[in-house]
PDB file of C-alpha atoms and ligand atoms in Angstrom:
ATOM      1  CA  MET P  24       3.479  -0.967  19.017  1.00 62.00           C
ATOM      2  CA  PRO P  25       7.118  -2.064  18.994  1.00 63.00           C
ATOM      3  CA  ASN P  26       8.137  -3.982  15.898  1.00 68.00           C
ATOM      4  CA  SER P  27       9.495  -6.744  18.161  1.00 69.00           C
ATOM      5  CA  LYS P  28       5.869  -7.791  18.722  1.00 83.00           C
ATOM      6  CA  ILE P  29       5.051  -7.964  15.010  1.00 84.00           C
ATOM      7  CA  ASP P  30       6.418 -11.465  14.369  1.00 85.00           C
ATOM      8  CA  GLU P  31       4.480 -12.831  17.321  1.00 89.00           C
ATOM      9  CA  LEU P  32       1.294 -11.097  16.175  1.00 89.00           C
ATOM     10  CA  LEU P  33       1.825 -12.142  12.575  1.00 88.00           C
ATOM     11  CA  VAL P  34       1.987 -15.805  13.584  1.00 91.00           C
ATOM     12  CA  ALA P  35      -1.166 -15.419  15.688  1.00 92.00           C
ATOM     13  CA  SER P  36      -2.959 -13.577  12.893  1.00 92.00           C
ATOM     14  CA  ILE P  37      -2.445 -16.150  10.144  1.00 90.00           C
ATOM     15  CA  GLY P  38      -5.125 -18.444  11.494  1.00 88.00           C
ATOM     16  CA  GLY P  39      -6.877 -15.958  13.747  1.00 92.00           C
ATOM     17  CA  GLY P  40      -7.144 -12.589  12.084  1.00 93.00           C
ATOM     18  CA  GLY P  41     -10.880 -12.845  11.606  1.00 94.00           C
ATOM     19  CA  LEU P  42     -10.976 -12.794   7.796  1.00 96.00           C
ATOM     20  CA  SER P  43     -13.591 -15.037   6.234  1.00 95.00           C
ATOM     21  CA  GLN P  44     -12.701 -17.518   3.488  1.00 95.00           C
ATOM     22  CA  GLU P  45     -14.442 -15.250   0.998  1.00 96.00           C
ATOM     23  CA  GLN P  46     -12.498 -12.168   2.121  1.00 96.00           C
ATOM     24  CA  MET P  47      -9.211 -14.048   1.821  1.00 96.00           C
ATOM     25  CA  VAL P  48     -10.147 -15.045  -1.733  1.00 97.00           C
ATOM     26  CA  GLN P  49     -10.990 -11.406  -2.543  1.00 98.00           C
ATOM     27  CA  ILE P  50      -7.608 -10.191  -1.273  1.00 97.00           C
ATOM     28  CA  LEU P  51      -5.708 -12.913  -3.098  1.00 96.00           C
ATOM     29  CA  SER P  52      -7.592 -12.205  -6.332  1.00 97.00           C
ATOM     30  CA  PHE P  53      -6.805  -8.496  -5.971  1.00 97.00           C
ATOM     31  CA  ARG P  54      -3.121  -9.270  -5.523  1.00 95.00           C
ATOM     32  CA  LEU P  55      -3.017 -11.620  -8.510  1.00 95.00           C
ATOM     33  CA  PHE P  56      -5.330  -9.917 -10.978  1.00 95.00           C
ATOM     34  CA  GLY P  57      -5.910  -6.375  -9.636  1.00 95.00           C
ATOM     35  CA  ASN P  58      -8.885  -4.347 -10.834  1.00 96.00           C
ATOM     36  CA  LYS P  59      -9.453  -1.139 -12.770  1.00 94.00           C
ATOM     37  CA  LEU P  60     -10.059   0.893  -9.612  1.00 97.00           C
ATOM     38  CA  GLY P  61      -6.666   0.045  -8.164  1.00 97.00           C
ATOM     39  CA  PHE P  62      -8.124  -0.571  -4.710  1.00 98.00           C
ATOM     40  CA  LEU P  63     -10.178  -3.096  -2.787  1.00 97.00           C
ATOM     41  CA  ARG P  64     -12.509  -2.176   0.039  1.00 97.00           C
ATOM     42  CA  LEU P  65     -13.814  -4.728   2.537  1.00 97.00           C
ATOM     43  CA  GLU P  66     -16.422  -3.785   5.135  1.00 96.00           C
ATOM     44  CA  ASN P  67     -17.338  -4.890   8.659  1.00 95.00           C
ATOM     45  CA  MET P  68     -13.916  -6.174   9.578  1.00 95.00           C
ATOM     46  CA  PRO P  69     -13.242  -7.090  13.211  1.00 94.00           C
ATOM     47  CA  ILE P  70     -11.655  -4.132  15.038  1.00 93.00           C
ATOM     48  CA  GLY P  71     -12.187  -5.071  18.706  1.00 92.00           C
ATOM     49  CA  ASN P  72     -12.828  -2.517  21.422  1.00 92.00           C
ATOM     50  CA  VAL P  73     -11.795   0.930  20.300  1.00 90.00           C
ATOM     51  CA  PRO P  74     -10.984   3.409  23.088  1.00 86.00           C
ATOM     52  CA  LEU P  75     -11.276   7.178  22.708  1.00 88.00           C
ATOM     53  CA  THR P  76      -9.087   8.501  19.913  1.00 88.00           C
ATOM     54  CA  PRO P  77      -5.833   9.516  21.607  1.00 83.00           C
ATOM     55  CA  ALA P  78      -4.004  12.797  21.240  1.00 80.00           C
ATOM     56  CA  SER P  79      -0.607  11.168  20.946  1.00 77.00           C
ATOM     57  CA  ARG P  80       0.906   7.880  19.820  1.00 74.00           C
ATOM     58  CA  ASN P  81       2.274   7.537  23.349  1.00 74.00           C
ATOM     59  CA  THR P  82      -1.228   7.098  24.722  1.00 75.00           C
ATOM     60  CA  LEU P  83      -2.884   4.618  22.369  1.00 75.00           C
ATOM     61  CA  ASN P  84      -4.314   2.504  25.222  1.00 80.00           C
ATOM     62  CA  LYS P  85      -5.768  -0.161  22.938  1.00 85.00           C
ATOM     63  CA  PRO P  86      -7.197  -2.904  25.144  1.00 88.00           C
ATOM     64  CA  ASP P  87      -6.832  -5.668  22.545  1.00 91.00           C
ATOM     65  CA  ASP P  88      -5.050  -6.488  19.296  1.00 92.00           C
ATOM     66  CA  VAL P  89      -8.052  -7.564  17.219  1.00 94.00           C
ATOM     67  CA  SER P  90      -7.559  -4.860  14.577  1.00 93.00           C
ATOM     68  CA  GLU P  91      -3.810  -5.475  14.369  1.00 92.00           C
ATOM     69  CA  LYS P  92      -4.356  -9.193  13.815  1.00 93.00           C
ATOM     70  CA  CYS P  93      -6.975  -8.563  11.135  1.00 94.00           C
ATOM     71  CA  LEU P  94      -4.598  -6.207   9.371  1.00 91.00           C
ATOM     72  CA  LEU P  95      -1.651  -8.581   9.615  1.00 92.00           C
ATOM     73  CA  GLN P  96      -3.684 -11.486   8.283  1.00 94.00           C
ATOM     74  CA  ALA P  97      -4.442  -9.393   5.194  1.00 94.00           C
ATOM     75  CA  THR P  98      -0.777  -8.416   4.890  1.00 91.00           C
ATOM     76  CA  ALA P  99       0.282 -12.066   5.033  1.00 91.00           C
ATOM     77  CA  ILE P 100      -1.766 -12.666   1.897  1.00 93.00           C
ATOM     78  CA  LEU P 101      -0.311  -9.641   0.108  1.00 93.00           C
ATOM     79  CA  GLY P 102       3.372  -9.580   0.960  1.00 91.00           C
ATOM     80  CA  GLU P 103       5.993  -8.499   3.441  1.00 87.00           C
ATOM     81  CA  PRO P 104       5.128  -5.629   5.828  1.00 87.00           C
ATOM     82  CA  ILE P 105       7.709  -2.836   5.911  1.00 88.00           C
ATOM     83  CA  GLY P 106       8.241   0.360   7.875  1.00 87.00           C
ATOM     84  CA  TYR P 107      10.373   3.461   7.287  1.00 89.00           C
ATOM     85  CA  ALA P 108      12.713   4.965   9.877  1.00 87.00           C
ATOM     86  CA  GLN P 109      11.318   8.435   9.109  1.00 87.00           C
ATOM     87  CA  GLU P 110       7.697   7.500   9.927  1.00 84.00           C
ATOM     88  CA  SER P 111       6.583   6.663  13.471  1.00 80.00           C
ATOM     89  CA  ASN P 112      10.161   5.646  14.316  1.00 81.00           C
ATOM     90  CA  GLY P 113      10.095   2.870  11.765  1.00 84.00           C
ATOM     91  CA  SER P 114       6.964   1.255  13.148  1.00 84.00           C
ATOM     92  CA  ILE P 115       5.448  -1.292  10.763  1.00 85.00           C
ATOM     93  CA  ILE P 116       1.948  -0.555  12.013  1.00 87.00           C
ATOM     94  CA  ASN P 117       1.224   3.165  11.929  1.00 84.00           C
ATOM     95  CA  ASN P 118      -1.581   4.974  13.721  1.00 83.00           C
ATOM     96  CA  PHE P 119      -3.013   8.053  12.038  1.00 81.00           C
ATOM     97  CA  PHE P 120      -5.220  10.553  13.852  1.00 82.00           C
ATOM     98  CA  PRO P 121      -5.359  14.351  13.958  1.00 84.00           C
ATOM     99  CA  HIS P 122      -2.529  16.097  15.774  1.00 81.00           C
ATOM    100  CA  GLN P 123      -3.390  19.657  16.806  1.00 75.00           C
ATOM    101  CA  SER P 124       0.156  20.904  16.192  1.00 73.00           C
ATOM    102  CA  LEU P 125       0.175  19.439  12.672  1.00 73.00           C
ATOM    103  CA  SER P 126      -3.234  20.636  11.500  1.00 71.00           C
ATOM    104  CA  ARG P 127      -1.950  21.846   8.121  1.00 68.00           C
ATOM    105  CA  ALA P 128       1.090  19.625   7.696  1.00 71.00           C
ATOM    106  CA  THR P 129       1.357  17.587   4.530  1.00 66.00           C
ATOM    107  CA  THR P 130       1.266  14.332   6.469  1.00 69.00           C
ATOM    108  CA  SER P 131      -1.371  11.853   7.583  1.00 69.00           C
ATOM    109  CA  ASP P 132      -1.313  13.505  11.031  1.00 71.00           C
ATOM    110  CA  SER P 133      -2.996  16.627   9.625  1.00 72.00           C
ATOM    111  CA  TYR P 134      -6.722  17.310   9.243  1.00 78.00           C
ATOM    112  CA  ASP P 135      -7.232  20.947   8.259  1.00 71.00           C
ATOM    113  CA  THR P 136      -5.687  20.590   4.825  1.00 76.00           C
ATOM    114  CA  GLU P 137      -6.082  18.428   1.753  1.00 79.00           C
ATOM    115  CA  LEU P 138      -3.335  15.940   0.965  1.00 87.00           C
ATOM    116  CA  ASP P 139      -2.849  16.041  -2.814  1.00 91.00           C
ATOM    117  CA  LEU P 140      -2.612  12.972  -5.017  1.00 96.00           C
ATOM    118  CA  HIS P 141       0.588  11.038  -4.540  1.00 96.00           C
ATOM    119  CA  THR P 142       1.994   7.570  -4.962  1.00 97.00           C
ATOM    120  CA  GLU P 143       3.361   6.529  -1.585  1.00 94.00           C
ATOM    121  CA  ASN P 144       7.127   7.035  -1.354  1.00 94.00           C
ATOM    122  CA  ALA P 145       7.498   7.324  -5.139  1.00 96.00           C
ATOM    123  CA  PHE P 146      11.066   8.607  -4.640  1.00 95.00           C
ATOM    124  CA  HIS P 147      12.152   5.712  -2.452  1.00 94.00           C
ATOM    125  CA  ALA P 148      14.447   2.849  -3.469  1.00 92.00           C
ATOM    126  CA  ILE P 149      11.961   0.503  -1.814  1.00 91.00           C
ATOM    127  CA  GLN P 150       8.549   1.811  -2.749  1.00 92.00           C
ATOM    128  CA  PRO P 151       5.666  -0.094  -1.151  1.00 93.00           C
ATOM    129  CA  ASP P 152       3.590  -2.198  -3.535  1.00 94.00           C
ATOM    130  CA  PHE P 153       0.456  -1.997  -1.410  1.00 95.00           C
ATOM    131  CA  LEU P 154      -0.920   0.180   1.367  1.00 93.00           C
ATOM    132  CA  ILE P 155      -3.533  -1.062   3.797  1.00 93.00           C
ATOM    133  CA  LEU P 156      -5.721   1.165   5.922  1.00 93.00           C
ATOM    134  CA  LEU P 157      -8.127  -0.151   8.523  1.00 93.00           C
ATOM    135  CA  CYS P 158     -10.549   2.448   9.832  1.00 93.00           C
ATOM    136  CA  LEU P 159     -11.222   2.279  13.560  1.00 93.00           C
ATOM    137  CA  ARG P 160     -13.256   5.471  13.745  1.00 92.00           C
ATOM    138  CA  GLN P 161     -14.721   7.789  11.143  1.00 90.00           C
ATOM    139  CA  ASP P 162     -14.329  11.522  11.744  1.00 90.00           C
ATOM    140  CA  PRO P 163     -17.250  12.925  13.766  1.00 90.00           C
ATOM    141  CA  LEU P 164     -18.729  15.004  10.917  1.00 92.00           C
ATOM    142  CA  ALA P 165     -18.099  12.317   8.255  1.00 90.00           C
ATOM    143  CA  GLU P 166     -16.193  14.790   6.063  1.00 92.00           C
ATOM    144  CA  ALA P 167     -12.977  12.870   5.452  1.00 92.00           C
ATOM    145  CA  VAL P 168     -12.721  11.361   1.988  1.00 94.00           C
ATOM    146  CA  THR P 169      -9.906   9.210   0.636  1.00 95.00           C
ATOM    147  CA  TYR P 170      -9.378   9.557  -3.111  1.00 96.00           C
ATOM    148  CA  VAL P 171      -7.755   6.940  -5.320  1.00 97.00           C
ATOM    149  CA  THR P 172      -6.888   7.441  -8.978  1.00 98.00           C
ATOM    150  CA  SER P 173      -5.728   4.541 -11.133  1.00 98.00           C
ATOM    151  CA  ILE P 174      -3.455   4.375 -14.165  1.00 97.00           C
ATOM    152  CA  ASP P 175      -5.971   2.068 -15.851  1.00 96.00           C
ATOM    153  CA  ALA P 176      -8.577   4.851 -15.787  1.00 97.00           C
ATOM    154  CA  ILE P 177      -6.065   7.574 -16.659  1.00 98.00           C
ATOM    155  CA  LEU P 178      -4.899   5.734 -19.794  1.00 97.00           C
ATOM    156  CA  ASP P 179      -8.361   6.110 -21.343  1.00 96.00           C
ATOM    157  CA  HIS P 180      -7.703   9.881 -21.520  1.00 97.00           C
ATOM    158  CA  LEU P 181      -4.220   9.802 -23.029  1.00 97.00           C
ATOM    159  CA  SER P 182      -3.035   9.522 -26.628  1.00 97.00           C
ATOM    160  CA  SER P 183      -0.348   7.035 -27.611  1.00 97.00           C
ATOM    161  CA  GLU P 184       2.052  10.020 -27.895  1.00 97.00           C
ATOM    162  CA  ASP P 185       1.243  11.028 -24.306  1.00 98.00           C
ATOM    163  CA  ILE P 186       1.817   7.480 -23.123  1.00 98.00           C
ATOM    164  CA  SER P 187       5.170   7.233 -24.793  1.00 98.00           C
ATOM    165  CA  PHE P 188       6.073  10.690 -23.397  1.00 98.00           C
ATOM    166  CA  PHE P 189       5.466   9.524 -19.825  1.00 98.00           C
ATOM    167  CA  PHE P 190       7.381   6.321 -20.513  1.00 98.00           C
ATOM    168  CA  THR P 191      10.476   8.240 -21.605  1.00 98.00           C
ATOM    169  CA  GLU P 192      10.496  11.682 -19.935  1.00 98.00           C
ATOM    170  CA  PRO P 193      12.491  11.663 -16.684  1.00 98.00           C
ATOM    171  CA  TYR P 194      11.304  13.779 -13.755  1.00 98.00           C
ATOM    172  CA  ASN P 195      13.396  14.463 -10.686  1.00 98.00           C
ATOM    173  CA  PHE P 196      11.533  12.942  -7.714  1.00 98.00           C
ATOM    174  CA  LEU P 197      12.497  14.771  -4.529  1.00 97.00           C
ATOM    175  CA  SER P 198      12.653  12.983  -1.192  1.00 95.00           C
ATOM    176  CA  ASP P 199      10.414  14.215   1.622  1.00 91.00           C
ATOM    177  CA  TYR P 200      12.457  12.142   4.079  1.00 89.00           C
ATOM    178  CA  CYS P 201      15.279  13.714   6.074  1.00 86.00           C
ATOM    179  CA  PHE P 202      17.605  11.456   8.016  1.00 80.00           C
ATOM    180  CA  SER P 203      15.130  10.624  10.761  1.00 78.00           C
ATOM    181  CA  GLU P 204      11.896  12.460   9.985  1.00 79.00           C
ATOM    182  CA  LYS P 205       9.512  13.641   7.251  1.00 81.00           C
ATOM    183  CA  ASN P 206       8.583  16.912   5.551  1.00 80.00           C
ATOM    184  CA  CYS P 207      11.858  17.622   3.828  1.00 88.00           C
ATOM    185  CA  ARG P 208      12.460  18.339   0.179  1.00 92.00           C
ATOM    186  CA  ILE P 209      15.771  16.864  -0.820  1.00 95.00           C
ATOM    187  CA  ASP P 210      17.237  16.313  -4.267  1.00 96.00           C
ATOM    188  CA  ILE P 211      18.580  12.767  -4.202  1.00 95.00           C
ATOM    189  CA  GLY P 212      19.086  12.627  -7.966  1.00 96.00           C
ATOM    190  CA  LYS P 213      16.166  10.253  -8.406  1.00 97.00           C
ATOM    191  CA  LYS P 214      15.314  10.894 -12.054  1.00 98.00           C
ATOM    192  CA  GLN P 215      12.687   8.488 -13.270  1.00 98.00           C
ATOM    193  CA  THR P 216       9.700   8.266 -15.586  1.00 98.00           C
ATOM    194  CA  VAL P 217       6.059   8.445 -14.499  1.00 98.00           C
ATOM    195  CA  PHE P 218       5.104   5.276 -16.397  1.00 98.00           C
ATOM    196  CA  TYR P 219       7.229   2.144 -16.225  1.00 97.00           C
ATOM    197  CA  GLY P 220       7.016  -1.595 -16.711  1.00 97.00           C
ATOM    198  CA  ASP P 221       5.125  -3.311 -19.514  1.00 95.00           C
ATOM    199  CA  VAL P 222       3.846  -0.811 -22.089  1.00 93.00           C
ATOM    200  CA  ARG P 223       0.595  -2.815 -22.383  1.00 92.00           C
ATOM    201  CA  THR P 224      -0.094  -2.564 -18.641  1.00 94.00           C
ATOM    202  CA  PRO P 225       1.966   0.363 -17.348  1.00 96.00           C
ATOM    203  CA  LEU P 226       2.777   0.972 -13.721  1.00 97.00           C
ATOM    204  CA  PHE P 227       2.564   4.499 -12.360  1.00 97.00           C
ATOM    205  CA  ARG P 228       4.397   6.758  -9.880  1.00 97.00           C
ATOM    206  CA  PHE P 229       3.153  10.248  -9.340  1.00 98.00           C
ATOM    207  CA  ASP P 230       3.761  12.940  -6.734  1.00 97.00           C
ATOM    208  CA  PRO P 231       3.454  16.296  -8.503  1.00 96.00           C
ATOM    209  CA  HIS P 232       4.481  18.426  -5.516  1.00 95.00           C
ATOM    210  CA  PHE P 233       7.750  16.531  -5.293  1.00 96.00           C
ATOM    211  CA  MET P 234       8.495  16.159  -9.009  1.00 97.00           C
ATOM    212  CA  VAL P 235      10.727  18.603 -10.892  1.00 98.00           C
ATOM    213  CA  ALA P 236      10.276  18.826 -14.659  1.00 98.00           C
ATOM    214  CA  ARG P 237      13.247  19.616 -16.886  1.00 98.00           C
ATOM    215  CA  SER P 238      11.302  21.710 -19.435  1.00 98.00           C
ATOM    216  CA  HIS P 239       8.149  23.803 -19.822  1.00 98.00           C
ATOM    217  CA  LEU P 240       6.633  21.029 -21.926  1.00 98.00           C
ATOM    218  CA  ALA P 241       7.308  18.427 -19.245  1.00 98.00           C
ATOM    219  CA  GLN P 242       5.808  20.749 -16.608  1.00 98.00           C
ATOM    220  CA  ALA P 243       2.709  21.331 -18.749  1.00 98.00           C
ATOM    221  CA  GLN P 244       2.312  17.584 -19.323  1.00 98.00           C
ATOM    222  CA  LEU P 245       2.644  16.977 -15.599  1.00 98.00           C
ATOM    223  CA  GLN P 246      -0.071  19.532 -14.853  1.00 98.00           C
ATOM    224  CA  ARG P 247      -2.337  17.967 -17.478  1.00 98.00           C
ATOM    225  CA  LEU P 248      -1.774  14.505 -16.048  1.00 98.00           C
ATOM    226  CA  ARG P 249      -2.642  15.816 -12.584  1.00 98.00           C
ATOM    227  CA  GLU P 250      -5.921  17.228 -13.900  1.00 98.00           C
ATOM    228  CA  ILE P 251      -6.818  13.930 -15.579  1.00 98.00           C
ATOM    229  CA  ALA P 252      -5.829  11.986 -12.462  1.00 98.00           C
ATOM    230  CA  TRP P 253      -8.230  14.096 -10.363  1.00 98.00           C
ATOM    231  CA  GLU P 254     -10.970  13.805 -13.007  1.00 98.00           C
ATOM    232  CA  VAL P 255     -10.990   9.986 -12.934  1.00 98.00           C
ATOM    233  CA  LYS P 256     -10.432   9.543  -9.189  1.00 97.00           C
ATOM    234  CA  HIS P 257     -12.762   7.534  -7.006  1.00 98.00           C
ATOM    235  CA  SER P 258     -13.923   8.781  -3.620  1.00 97.00           C
ATOM    236  CA  VAL P 259     -13.998   6.479  -0.618  1.00 96.00           C
ATOM    237  CA  THR P 260     -15.531   7.482   2.699  1.00 95.00           C
ATOM    238  CA  LEU P 261     -14.075   5.123   5.249  1.00 94.00           C
ATOM    239  CA  GLN P 262     -16.242   4.007   8.138  1.00 94.00           C
ATOM    240  CA  ALA P 263     -15.291   2.012  11.210  1.00 95.00           C
ATOM    241  CA  GLY P 264     -14.446  -1.545  10.188  1.00 95.00           C
ATOM    242  CA  ASP P 265     -13.562  -0.714   6.574  1.00 96.00           C
ATOM    243  CA  LEU P 266     -10.332  -2.192   5.248  1.00 96.00           C
ATOM    244  CA  LEU P 267      -8.895  -0.369   2.249  1.00 96.00           C
ATOM    245  CA  ILE P 268      -6.136  -2.023   0.203  1.00 96.00           C
ATOM    246  CA  ILE P 269      -4.487   0.261  -2.357  1.00 96.00           C
ATOM    247  CA  ASP P 270      -2.237  -1.007  -5.160  1.00 96.00           C
ATOM    248  CA  ASN P 271       0.518   1.587  -4.874  1.00 96.00           C
ATOM    249  CA  ARG P 272       2.133   0.524  -8.175  1.00 96.00           C
ATOM    250  CA  LYS P 273      -0.926   1.555 -10.206  1.00 97.00           C
ATOM    251  CA  THR P 274      -2.439   4.449  -8.279  1.00 97.00           C
ATOM    252  CA  ALA P 275      -2.029   7.728  -6.502  1.00 97.00           C
ATOM    253  CA  HIS P 276      -4.143   8.622  -3.468  1.00 96.00           C
ATOM    254  CA  ALA P 277      -5.199  11.760  -1.632  1.00 95.00           C
ATOM    255  CA  ARG P 278      -7.246  12.803   1.396  1.00 91.00           C
ATOM    256  CA  SER P 279      -9.652  15.664   1.911  1.00 87.00           C
ATOM    257  CA  GLN P 280      -9.532  17.986   4.872  1.00 84.00           C
ATOM    258  CA  PHE P 281     -11.868  17.242   7.761  1.00 83.00           C
ATOM    259  CA  THR P 282     -12.845  18.581  11.155  1.00 84.00           C
ATOM    260  CA  ALA P 283     -11.149  17.433  14.347  1.00 85.00           C
ATOM    261  CA  LEU P 284     -12.715  18.018  17.754  1.00 85.00           C
ATOM    262  CA  PHE P 285     -10.004  16.584  20.068  1.00 83.00           C
ATOM    263  CA  ASP P 286     -12.559  15.047  22.414  1.00 82.00           C
ATOM    264  CA  GLY P 287     -11.785  11.387  21.729  1.00 85.00           C
ATOM    265  CA  SER P 288     -14.232  11.149  18.811  1.00 82.00           C
ATOM    266  CA  ASP P 289     -11.755  11.977  16.047  1.00 82.00           C
ATOM    267  CA  ARG P 290     -10.871   9.969  12.975  1.00 84.00           C
ATOM    268  CA  TRP P 291      -8.541   7.091  13.710  1.00 83.00           C
ATOM    269  CA  ILE P 292      -7.047   5.130  10.877  1.00 81.00           C
ATOM    270  CA  PRO P 293      -4.906   2.557  12.371  1.00 57.00           C
ATOM    271  CA  PRO P 294      -3.220   0.542  11.599  1.00 56.00           C
ATOM    272  CA  GLY P 295      -1.778   1.628   8.309  1.00 58.00           C
ATOM    273  CA  VAL P 296       0.747  -0.737   6.841  1.00 62.00           C
ATOM    274  CA  ARG P 297       2.945  -0.538   3.801  1.00 65.00           C
ATOM    275  CA  LEU P 298       3.865  -3.719   2.009  1.00 64.00           C
ATOM    276  CA  VAL P 299       6.178  -5.018  -0.576  1.00 61.00           C
ATOM    277  CA  VAL P 300       5.070  -8.097  -2.414  1.00 52.00           C
ATOM    278  CA  ALA P 301       6.830 -11.164  -1.058  1.00 42.00           C
ATOM    279  CA  SER P 302       8.047 -12.250  -4.456  1.00 39.00           C
ATOM    280  CA  ALA P 303       9.474  -8.841  -5.383  1.00 36.00           C
ATOM    281  CA  ASP P 304      13.160  -8.682  -6.187  1.00 35.00           C
ATOM    282  CA  LEU P 305      14.367  -5.817  -4.017  1.00 34.00           C
ATOM    283  CA  SER P 306      17.685  -5.605  -5.827  1.00 32.00           C
ATOM    284  CA  LYS P 307      15.849  -4.134  -8.815  1.00 32.00           C
ATOM    285  CA  ARG P 308      14.231  -1.315  -6.864  1.00 32.00           C
TER     286      ARG P 308
HETATM  287 FE1  FE2 E  27      -0.089   8.610   1.443  1.00 78.60          FE
END
């Protein structure tokens, strides 16, 4: 969907996205107060008529915009939707489904490989505050699992020395964005700590495959943190109509491998949207 249509859809979605009063309250409460899980899952959302899962983003053939409006109504409560030039040509609404040529790629277009825990775009000057996924179709064998691990759960397993280590030790976060596409590994000099913000309620950025430690100790601590993060993760099996909102400032997420059949029945997670909170001061990012 071209971004030129987003404003029009956003206006239409505010009063007509299909969210109930109760669901709007849940989303607003999550934005304001969060929760220990770091994510909110809402079920049975309106998704309209869903055609066969396409093989390419050029052949989406969606007959209506019910799911887009539902998603945009939720985004309006959370913040400002953003896109990145390197992903789906900068599209604000992204469609994720298996691509045969990318079966083992480390992107959301893969299926035959696990995507390891990562905070979305942890290297980026404008890191999204929230991610929203709306599931249009579960994978045919119901194997795909989304994992979310939260700093609030991780902290229970760390000493005060560990916490202050991750507040002060800089890691070099590599960029996986090239100029116009993904899957690069570029040193952009982005040295930053894993924990940041208020020491009483830390925020968290974590992408071990794209973080370079400056010492053996820092590497060992990173590995230990990864093990703890996996230990305390929560598993979510998304079904059609499930809306998953992830607080990207307090979590890392991952996805299991799953089977793709390429017969129109494959997993389809559109639209995925990244958001920055409306009140955020971008000059500080
Ligand atoms: Fe991701």
